[in-house]
Structure formats: structure tokens, C-alpha cells
mmCIF file of C-alpha atoms in Angstrom:
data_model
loop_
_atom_site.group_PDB
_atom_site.id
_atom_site.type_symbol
_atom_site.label_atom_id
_atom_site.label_comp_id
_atom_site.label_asym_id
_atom_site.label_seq_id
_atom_site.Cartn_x
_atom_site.Cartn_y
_atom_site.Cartn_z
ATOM 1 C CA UNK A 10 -84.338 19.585 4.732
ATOM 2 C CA UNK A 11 -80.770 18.440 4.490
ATOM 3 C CA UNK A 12 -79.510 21.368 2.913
ATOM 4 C CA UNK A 13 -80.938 23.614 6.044
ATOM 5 C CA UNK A 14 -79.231 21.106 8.260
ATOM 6 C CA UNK A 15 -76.243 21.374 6.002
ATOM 7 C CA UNK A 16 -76.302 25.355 6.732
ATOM 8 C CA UNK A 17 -77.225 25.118 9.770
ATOM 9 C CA UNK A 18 -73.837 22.954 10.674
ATOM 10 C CA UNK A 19 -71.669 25.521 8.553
ATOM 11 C CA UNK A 20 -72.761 28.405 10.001
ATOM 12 C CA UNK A 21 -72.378 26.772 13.265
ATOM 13 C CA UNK A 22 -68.954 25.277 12.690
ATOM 14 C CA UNK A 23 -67.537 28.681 11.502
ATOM 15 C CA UNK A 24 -69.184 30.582 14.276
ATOM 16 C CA UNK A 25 -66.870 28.502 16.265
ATOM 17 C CA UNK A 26 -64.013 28.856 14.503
ATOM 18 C CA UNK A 27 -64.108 32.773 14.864
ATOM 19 C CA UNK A 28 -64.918 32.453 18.670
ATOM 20 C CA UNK A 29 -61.924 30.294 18.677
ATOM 21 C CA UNK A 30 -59.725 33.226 16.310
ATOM 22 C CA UNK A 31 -61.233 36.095 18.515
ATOM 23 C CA UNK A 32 -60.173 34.296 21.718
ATOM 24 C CA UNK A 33 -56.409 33.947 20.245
ATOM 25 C CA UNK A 34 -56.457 37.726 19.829
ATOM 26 C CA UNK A 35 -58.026 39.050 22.407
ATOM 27 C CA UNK A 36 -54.728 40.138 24.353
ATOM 28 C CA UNK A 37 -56.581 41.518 27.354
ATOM 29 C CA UNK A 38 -56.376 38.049 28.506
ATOM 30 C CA UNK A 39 -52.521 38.678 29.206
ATOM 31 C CA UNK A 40 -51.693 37.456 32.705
ATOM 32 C CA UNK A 41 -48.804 36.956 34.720
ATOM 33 C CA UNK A 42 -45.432 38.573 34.160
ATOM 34 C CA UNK A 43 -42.835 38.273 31.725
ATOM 35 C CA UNK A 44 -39.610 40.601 30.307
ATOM 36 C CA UNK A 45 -39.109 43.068 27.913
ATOM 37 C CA UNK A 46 -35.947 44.021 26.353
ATOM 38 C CA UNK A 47 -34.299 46.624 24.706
ATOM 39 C CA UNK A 48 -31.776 46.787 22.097
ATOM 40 C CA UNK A 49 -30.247 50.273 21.682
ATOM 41 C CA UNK A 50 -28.627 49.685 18.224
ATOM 42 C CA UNK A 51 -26.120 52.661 17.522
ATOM 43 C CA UNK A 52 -25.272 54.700 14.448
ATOM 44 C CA UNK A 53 -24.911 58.132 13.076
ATOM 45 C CA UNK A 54 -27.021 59.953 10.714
ATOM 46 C CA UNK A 55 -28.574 56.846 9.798
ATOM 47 C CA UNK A 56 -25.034 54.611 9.240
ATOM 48 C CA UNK A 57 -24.276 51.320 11.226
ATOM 49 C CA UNK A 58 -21.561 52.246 13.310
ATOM 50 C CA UNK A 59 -18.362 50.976 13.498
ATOM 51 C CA UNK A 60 -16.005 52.126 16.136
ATOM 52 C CA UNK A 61 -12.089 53.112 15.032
ATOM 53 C CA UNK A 62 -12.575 52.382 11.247
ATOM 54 C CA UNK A 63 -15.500 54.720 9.172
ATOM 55 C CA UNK A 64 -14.961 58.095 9.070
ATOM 56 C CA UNK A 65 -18.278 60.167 9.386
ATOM 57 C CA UNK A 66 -19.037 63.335 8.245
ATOM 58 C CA UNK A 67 -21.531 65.006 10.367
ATOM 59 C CA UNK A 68 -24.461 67.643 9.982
ATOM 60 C CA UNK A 69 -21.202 70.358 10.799
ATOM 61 C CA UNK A 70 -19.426 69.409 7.890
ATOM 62 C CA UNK A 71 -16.536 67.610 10.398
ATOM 63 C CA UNK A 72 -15.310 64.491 9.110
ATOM 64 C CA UNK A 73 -15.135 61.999 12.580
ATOM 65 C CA UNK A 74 -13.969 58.987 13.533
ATOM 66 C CA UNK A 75 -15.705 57.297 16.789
ATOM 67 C CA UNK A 76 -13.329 55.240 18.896
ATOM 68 C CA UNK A 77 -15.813 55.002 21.980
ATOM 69 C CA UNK A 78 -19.753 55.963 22.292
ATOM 70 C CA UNK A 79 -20.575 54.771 25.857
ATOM 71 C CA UNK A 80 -24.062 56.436 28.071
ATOM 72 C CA UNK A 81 -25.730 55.358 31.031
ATOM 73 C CA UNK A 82 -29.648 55.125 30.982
ATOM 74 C CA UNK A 83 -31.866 54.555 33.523
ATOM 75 C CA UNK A 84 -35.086 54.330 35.806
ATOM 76 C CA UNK A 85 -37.289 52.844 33.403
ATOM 77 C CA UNK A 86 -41.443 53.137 33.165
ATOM 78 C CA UNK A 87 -43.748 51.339 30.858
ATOM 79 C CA UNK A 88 -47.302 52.681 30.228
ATOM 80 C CA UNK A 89 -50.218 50.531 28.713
ATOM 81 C CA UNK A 90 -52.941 51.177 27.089
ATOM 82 C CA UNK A 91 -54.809 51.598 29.935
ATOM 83 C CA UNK A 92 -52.847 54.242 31.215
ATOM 84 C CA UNK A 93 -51.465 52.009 34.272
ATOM 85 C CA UNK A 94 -47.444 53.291 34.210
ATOM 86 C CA UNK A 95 -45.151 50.444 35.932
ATOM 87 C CA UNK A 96 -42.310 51.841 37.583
ATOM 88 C CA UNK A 97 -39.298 49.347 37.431
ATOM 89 C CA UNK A 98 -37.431 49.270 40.921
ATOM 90 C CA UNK A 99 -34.923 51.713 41.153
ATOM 91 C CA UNK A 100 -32.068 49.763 42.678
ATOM 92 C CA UNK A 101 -32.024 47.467 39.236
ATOM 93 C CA UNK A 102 -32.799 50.322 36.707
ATOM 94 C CA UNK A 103 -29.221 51.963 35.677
ATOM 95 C CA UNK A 104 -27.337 50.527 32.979
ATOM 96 C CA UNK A 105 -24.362 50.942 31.186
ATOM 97 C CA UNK A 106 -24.568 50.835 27.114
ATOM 98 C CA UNK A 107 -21.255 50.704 25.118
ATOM 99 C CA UNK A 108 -20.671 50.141 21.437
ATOM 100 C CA UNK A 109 -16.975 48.710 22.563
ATOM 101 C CA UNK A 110 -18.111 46.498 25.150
ATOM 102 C CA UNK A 111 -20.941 45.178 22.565
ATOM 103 C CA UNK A 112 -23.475 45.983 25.845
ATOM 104 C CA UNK A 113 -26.686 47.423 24.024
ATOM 105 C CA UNK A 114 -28.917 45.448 25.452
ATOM 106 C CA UNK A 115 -31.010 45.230 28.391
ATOM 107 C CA UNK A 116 -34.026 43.013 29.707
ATOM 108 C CA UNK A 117 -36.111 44.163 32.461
ATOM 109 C CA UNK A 118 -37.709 41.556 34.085
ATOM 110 C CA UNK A 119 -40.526 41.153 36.502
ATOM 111 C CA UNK A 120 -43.025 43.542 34.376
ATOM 112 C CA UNK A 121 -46.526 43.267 34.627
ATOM 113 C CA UNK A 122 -48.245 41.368 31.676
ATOM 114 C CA UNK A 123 -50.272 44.687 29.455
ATOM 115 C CA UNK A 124 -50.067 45.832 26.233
ATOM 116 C CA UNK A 125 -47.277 49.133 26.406
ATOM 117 C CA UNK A 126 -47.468 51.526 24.340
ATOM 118 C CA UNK A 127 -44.578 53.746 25.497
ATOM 119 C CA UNK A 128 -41.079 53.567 27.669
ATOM 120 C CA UNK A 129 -39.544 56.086 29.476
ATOM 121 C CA UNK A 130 -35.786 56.331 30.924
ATOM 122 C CA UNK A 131 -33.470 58.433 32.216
ATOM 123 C CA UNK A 132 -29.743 59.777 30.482
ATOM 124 C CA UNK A 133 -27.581 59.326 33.432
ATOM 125 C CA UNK A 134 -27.957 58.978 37.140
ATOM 126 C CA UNK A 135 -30.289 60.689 39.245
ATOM 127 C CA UNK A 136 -29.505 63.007 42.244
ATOM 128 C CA UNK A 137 -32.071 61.272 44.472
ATOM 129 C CA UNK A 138 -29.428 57.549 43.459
ATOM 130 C CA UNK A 139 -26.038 60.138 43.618
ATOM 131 C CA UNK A 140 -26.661 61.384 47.084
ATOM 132 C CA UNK A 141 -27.357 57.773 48.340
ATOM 133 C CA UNK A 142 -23.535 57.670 48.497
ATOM 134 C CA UNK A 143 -20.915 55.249 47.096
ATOM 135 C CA UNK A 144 -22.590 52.634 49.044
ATOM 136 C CA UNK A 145 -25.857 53.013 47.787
ATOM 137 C CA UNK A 146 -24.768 52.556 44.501
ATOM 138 C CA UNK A 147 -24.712 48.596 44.569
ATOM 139 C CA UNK A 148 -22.507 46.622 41.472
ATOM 140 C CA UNK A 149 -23.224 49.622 39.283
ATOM 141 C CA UNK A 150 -20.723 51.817 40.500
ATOM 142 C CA UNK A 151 -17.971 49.146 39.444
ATOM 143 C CA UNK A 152 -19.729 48.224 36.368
ATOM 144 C CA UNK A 153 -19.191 52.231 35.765
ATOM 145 C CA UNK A 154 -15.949 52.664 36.181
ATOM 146 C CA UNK A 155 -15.114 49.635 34.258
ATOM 147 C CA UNK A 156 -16.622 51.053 31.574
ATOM 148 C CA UNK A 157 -15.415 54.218 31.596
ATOM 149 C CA UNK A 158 -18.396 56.229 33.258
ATOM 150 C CA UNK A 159 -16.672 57.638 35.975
ATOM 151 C CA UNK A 160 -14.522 60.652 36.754
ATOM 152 C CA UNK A 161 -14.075 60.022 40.946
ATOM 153 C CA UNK A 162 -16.895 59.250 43.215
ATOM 154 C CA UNK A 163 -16.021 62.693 44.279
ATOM 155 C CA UNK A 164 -16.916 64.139 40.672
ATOM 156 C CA UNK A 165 -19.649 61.693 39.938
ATOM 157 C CA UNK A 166 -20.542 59.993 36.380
ATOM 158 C CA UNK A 167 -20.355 60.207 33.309
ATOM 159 C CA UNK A 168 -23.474 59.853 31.877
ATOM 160 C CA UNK A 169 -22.111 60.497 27.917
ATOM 161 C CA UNK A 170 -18.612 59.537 26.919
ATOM 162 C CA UNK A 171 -18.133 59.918 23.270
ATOM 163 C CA UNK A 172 -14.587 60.256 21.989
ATOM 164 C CA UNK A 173 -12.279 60.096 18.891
ATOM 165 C CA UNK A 174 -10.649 62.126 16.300
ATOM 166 C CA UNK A 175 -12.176 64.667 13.469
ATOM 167 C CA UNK A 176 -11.294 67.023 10.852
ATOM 168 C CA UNK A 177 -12.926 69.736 9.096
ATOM 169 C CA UNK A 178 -12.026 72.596 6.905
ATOM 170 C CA UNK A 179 -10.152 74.474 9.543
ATOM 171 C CA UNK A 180 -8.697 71.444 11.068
ATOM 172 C CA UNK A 181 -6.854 69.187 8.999
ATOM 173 C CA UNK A 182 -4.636 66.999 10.879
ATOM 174 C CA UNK A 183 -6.941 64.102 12.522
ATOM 175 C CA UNK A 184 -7.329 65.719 16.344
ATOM 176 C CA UNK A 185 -8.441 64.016 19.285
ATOM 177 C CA UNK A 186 -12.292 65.240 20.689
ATOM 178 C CA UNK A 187 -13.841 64.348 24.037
ATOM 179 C CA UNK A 188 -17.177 64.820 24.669
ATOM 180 C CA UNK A 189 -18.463 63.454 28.469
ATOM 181 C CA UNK A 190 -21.344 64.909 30.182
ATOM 182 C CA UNK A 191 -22.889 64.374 33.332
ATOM 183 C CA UNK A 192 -23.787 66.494 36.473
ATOM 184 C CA UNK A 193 -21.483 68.145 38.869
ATOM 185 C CA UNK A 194 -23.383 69.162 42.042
ATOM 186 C CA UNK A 195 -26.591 70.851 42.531
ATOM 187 C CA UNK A 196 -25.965 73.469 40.095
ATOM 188 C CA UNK A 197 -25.122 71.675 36.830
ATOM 189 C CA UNK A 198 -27.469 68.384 37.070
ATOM 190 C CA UNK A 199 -27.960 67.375 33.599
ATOM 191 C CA UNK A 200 -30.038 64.469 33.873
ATOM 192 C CA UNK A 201 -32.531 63.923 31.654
ATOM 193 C CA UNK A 202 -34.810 61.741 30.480
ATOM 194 C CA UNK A 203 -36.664 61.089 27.559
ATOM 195 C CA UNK A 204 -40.037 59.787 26.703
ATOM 196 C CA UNK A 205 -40.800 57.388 23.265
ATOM 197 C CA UNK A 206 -44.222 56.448 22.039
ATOM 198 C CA UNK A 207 -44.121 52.529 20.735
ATOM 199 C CA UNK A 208 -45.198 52.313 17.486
ATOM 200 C CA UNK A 209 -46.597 48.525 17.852
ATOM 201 C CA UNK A 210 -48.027 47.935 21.597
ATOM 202 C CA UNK A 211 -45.215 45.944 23.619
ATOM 203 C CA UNK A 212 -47.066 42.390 24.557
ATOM 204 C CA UNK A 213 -46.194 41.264 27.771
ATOM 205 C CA UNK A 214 -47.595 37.893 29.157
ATOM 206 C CA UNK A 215 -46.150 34.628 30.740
ATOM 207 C CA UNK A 216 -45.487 33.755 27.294
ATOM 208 C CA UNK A 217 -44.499 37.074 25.401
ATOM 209 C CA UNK A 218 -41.775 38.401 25.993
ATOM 210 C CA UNK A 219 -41.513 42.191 23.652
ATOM 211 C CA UNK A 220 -38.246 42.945 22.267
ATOM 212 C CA UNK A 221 -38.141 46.712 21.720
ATOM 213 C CA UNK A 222 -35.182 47.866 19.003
ATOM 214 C CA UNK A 223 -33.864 51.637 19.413
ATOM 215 C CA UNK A 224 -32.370 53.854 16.815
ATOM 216 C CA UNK A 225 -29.936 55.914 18.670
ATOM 217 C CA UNK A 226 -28.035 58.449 16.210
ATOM 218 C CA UNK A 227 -25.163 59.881 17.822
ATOM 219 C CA UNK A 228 -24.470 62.570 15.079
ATOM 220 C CA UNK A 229 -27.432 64.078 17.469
ATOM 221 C CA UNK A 230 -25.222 64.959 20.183
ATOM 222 C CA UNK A 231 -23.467 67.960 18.357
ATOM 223 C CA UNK A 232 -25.566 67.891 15.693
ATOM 224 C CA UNK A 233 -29.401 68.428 17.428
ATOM 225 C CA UNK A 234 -30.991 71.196 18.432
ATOM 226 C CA UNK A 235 -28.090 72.813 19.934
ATOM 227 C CA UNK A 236 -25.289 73.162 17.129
ATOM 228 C CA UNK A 237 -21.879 72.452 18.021
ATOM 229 C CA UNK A 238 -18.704 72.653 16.454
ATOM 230 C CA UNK A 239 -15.817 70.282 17.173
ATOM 231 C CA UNK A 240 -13.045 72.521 15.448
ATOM 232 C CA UNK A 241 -13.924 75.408 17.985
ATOM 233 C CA UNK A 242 -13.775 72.890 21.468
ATOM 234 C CA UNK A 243 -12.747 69.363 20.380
ATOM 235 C CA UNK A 244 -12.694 68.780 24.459
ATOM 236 C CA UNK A 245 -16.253 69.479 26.238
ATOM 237 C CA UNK A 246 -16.290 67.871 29.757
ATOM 238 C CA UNK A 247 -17.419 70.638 32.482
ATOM 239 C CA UNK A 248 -19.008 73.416 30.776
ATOM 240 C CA UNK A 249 -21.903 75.538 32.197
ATOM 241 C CA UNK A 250 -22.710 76.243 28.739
ATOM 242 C CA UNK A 251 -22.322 73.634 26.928
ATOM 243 C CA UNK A 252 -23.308 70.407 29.098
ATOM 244 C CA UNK A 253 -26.835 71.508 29.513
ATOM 245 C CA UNK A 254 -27.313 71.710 25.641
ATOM 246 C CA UNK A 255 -25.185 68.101 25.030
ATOM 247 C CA UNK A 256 -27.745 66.766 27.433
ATOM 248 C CA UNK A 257 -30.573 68.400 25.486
ATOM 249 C CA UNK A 258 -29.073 66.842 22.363
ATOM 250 C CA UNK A 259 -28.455 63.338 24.057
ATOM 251 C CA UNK A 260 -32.346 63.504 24.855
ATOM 252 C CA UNK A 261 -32.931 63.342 20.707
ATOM 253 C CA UNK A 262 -30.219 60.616 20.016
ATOM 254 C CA UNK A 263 -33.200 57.623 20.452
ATOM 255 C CA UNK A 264 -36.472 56.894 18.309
ATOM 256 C CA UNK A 265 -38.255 53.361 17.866
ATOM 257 C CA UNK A 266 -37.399 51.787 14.897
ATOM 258 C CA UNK A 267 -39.958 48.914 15.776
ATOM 259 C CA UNK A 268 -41.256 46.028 18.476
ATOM 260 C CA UNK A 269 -40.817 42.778 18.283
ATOM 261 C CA UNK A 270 -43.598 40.769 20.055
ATOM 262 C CA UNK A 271 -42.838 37.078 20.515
ATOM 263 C CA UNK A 272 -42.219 34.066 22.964
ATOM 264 C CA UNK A 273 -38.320 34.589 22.728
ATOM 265 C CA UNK A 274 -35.964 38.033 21.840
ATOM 266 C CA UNK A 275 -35.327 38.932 18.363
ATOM 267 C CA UNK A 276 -33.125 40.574 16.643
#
């Protein structure tokens, strides 16, 4: 008799302690709203990188060296798992990034609490936020030319500026190479945007707060799907040709290296 009472209390004890595990899992009791960040953590070709100093020899066989990688993104979305995409307010969602102003990360605030499983932003500024005017551009249009992002309110943004000096077989005195894209008018908008499954759900809760760490490989932006060599246009700002495709190649600069889910942002 007290060995089945003995059982009895075992099996009862540790059906409460997996109640108690399951409940500590169960993350569709998420509730509230919390942040989620995002750390765009630049290289090339799978190299840290380190502005002014490293040379780099890209997938063109041009040896560079990167004094400035700056790029706007934008008009972020998070989808859960349930499907449900959240749609972060416009007015807040542009951004400036830039490796010499050590700005490469961002927190959005006021999301939701789900489980994400993918983010979605934009390369640049919108038409629908350019037409608004210079007044409908809020702090970011000072934050932009601060950084470098702007030709003239007249010409618009830059949504890539990438500069430097390179070599290669044909050119062997260090010259200087600009590379800034962005749209000019209705008939060359190259806004994109890009779209990146999370490999690890994003947890977002009163408590959690997902940090969500980007690759971003600039060798991509002459180097993707659209070749481009340096040595035959070291200066590409307004070109109907060649914008489109730098914009094309921006869109394959970022992948998810991995998700940090947690109570506070980690690096």
C-alpha cells in the first residue's frame, strides 16, 4: 500500500512539474508589446570591415579600399507565425545606417507581442514619403544630409553611398570610386525592398525583447547578380543602366546570421 501511494505522489508531483515546464514554453501566451532590434553588422565577402585601412579584393579581381559604406532602409513589416504582418508607422520607419558613424543599429518599438518569423524593409525612400515634400520628411531629412544621403532636396537621396579607392590589373595607381544610388524622378525609382525569412522565430512580449543580427556583404553591390567593374566606371551616380542593377545588387547585400531572443539586446 505505501509503495502505490509512493507512485501515486511521483507520478503526481512530476505531472506537475511538466504542466509547470509546458506553461514556461508555451509562447502563445505572449502579451503586450515590446521592441525588436536590428543590428546590420557590415563586411565584405565574409570579412569584418574596417573602413580606410584593409584592402579587399573583390569577386572582380579589384583590390578596394572602403572609406565610407552608408544606405538608408526603411518601412519595416514583421510577420508571425500566424500570418498577422505588422506594419510599423511610416513616419518613424527610415533610417540611416553608416559604418563611419558606428549607426547599425535600430530598435523598433511599439510591436505587437508574436512570434516573427520574417522582416521586411525597404533600400531607400519611397515615392509615396519623397512626394510628401521637404516638410513631410520630419528629422530624417537632416539626419540625411548629415550623413551624407543627400544630393539637394531637388535631386532627392541617396539611398547607397559607398566610396573609396581600388586597383586592379588595368588600374594600378589607387583611384578614387563612387558608387551612390537612389531615384531621380518617376522614371528611374530604384527603391527596393527586400524580404528575409528568420531562421529562429523573433519573441516579442512585455518581457522579450528579439535582437535580430544582419549579415550585410557589400562586395554584393558590384559583385551580385549584376557584374560590375570598377576599372571601366570607378564613378556610378545617375545611370539609367547601371542604378537599376546596383539596386538589384543592394537587394542581396543582407541575410540573417541569427536571433537573439532575450529580456535585454545582445550582441
Amino acid at each position: 500500500m505505501r509503495t502505490y501511494i509512493f507512485k501515486s505522489f511521483l507520478f503526481a508531483a512530476l505531472a506537475g512539474l511538466y504542466t509547470s515546464c509546458s506553461s514556461d514554453d508555451d509562447t502563445s501566451a505572449l502579451a503586450g508589446e515590446g521592441q525588436v532590434s536590428v543590428e546590420f553588422d557590415n563586411g565584405v565577402a565574409g570579412d569584418d570591415l574596417i573602413l580606410h585601412t584593409s584592402a579587399y579584393t573583390n569577386g572582380n579581381d579589384e583590390t578596394l579600399t572602403i572609406d565610407r559604406l552608408n544606405y538608408i532602409v526603411s518601412n519595416f513589416t514583421l510577420t508571425d507565425d500566424r500570418g498577422n504582418t505588422y506594419v510599423y508607422p511610416k513616419d518613424d520607419s527610415y533610417f540611416v545606417i553608416s559604418e563611419e558613424s558606428e549607426k547599425t543599429q535600430i530598435t523598433l518599438t511599439g510591436i505587437p507581442a508574436g512570434n516573427y518569423v520574417k522582416l521586411q524593409f525597404g533600400i531607400g525612400v519611397d515615392q509615396e514619403k519623397y512626394l510628401q515634400g521637404a516638410e513631410g520628411q520630419g528629422d530624417f531629412l537632416e539626419e540625411a544630409e548629415q550623413e551624407e544621403m543627400m544630393w539637394s532636396w531637388q535631386a532627392g537621396y541617396k539611398f547607397l553611398n559607398f566610396e573609396g579607392t581600388f586597383t586592379s590589373a588595368t588600374v594600378t595607381e589607387p583611384t578614387e570610386f563612387k558608387i551612390h544610388m537612389g531615384s531621380h524622378g518617376s522614371s528611374l525609382d530604384n527603391y527596393r525592398e527586400v524580404s528575409l525569412d528568420l531562421s529562429t522565430r523573433a519573441m516579442v512580449s512585455e518581457e522579450m525583447s528579439p535582437l535580430i543580427h544582419l549579415s550585410v556583404d557589400a562586395d554584393k553591390i558590384l559583385n551580385g547578380s549584376d557584374k560590375m567593374l570598377l576599372s571601366e566606371e570607378p564613378v556610378i551616380m545617375i545611370s539609367e543602366e547601371k542604378s537599376p542593377k546596383i539596386a538589384g545588387n543592394a537587394t542581396e547585400m543582407f541575410s540573417v546570421d541569427h536571433v537573439h531572443n532575450g529580456s535585454g539586446n545582445h550582441h
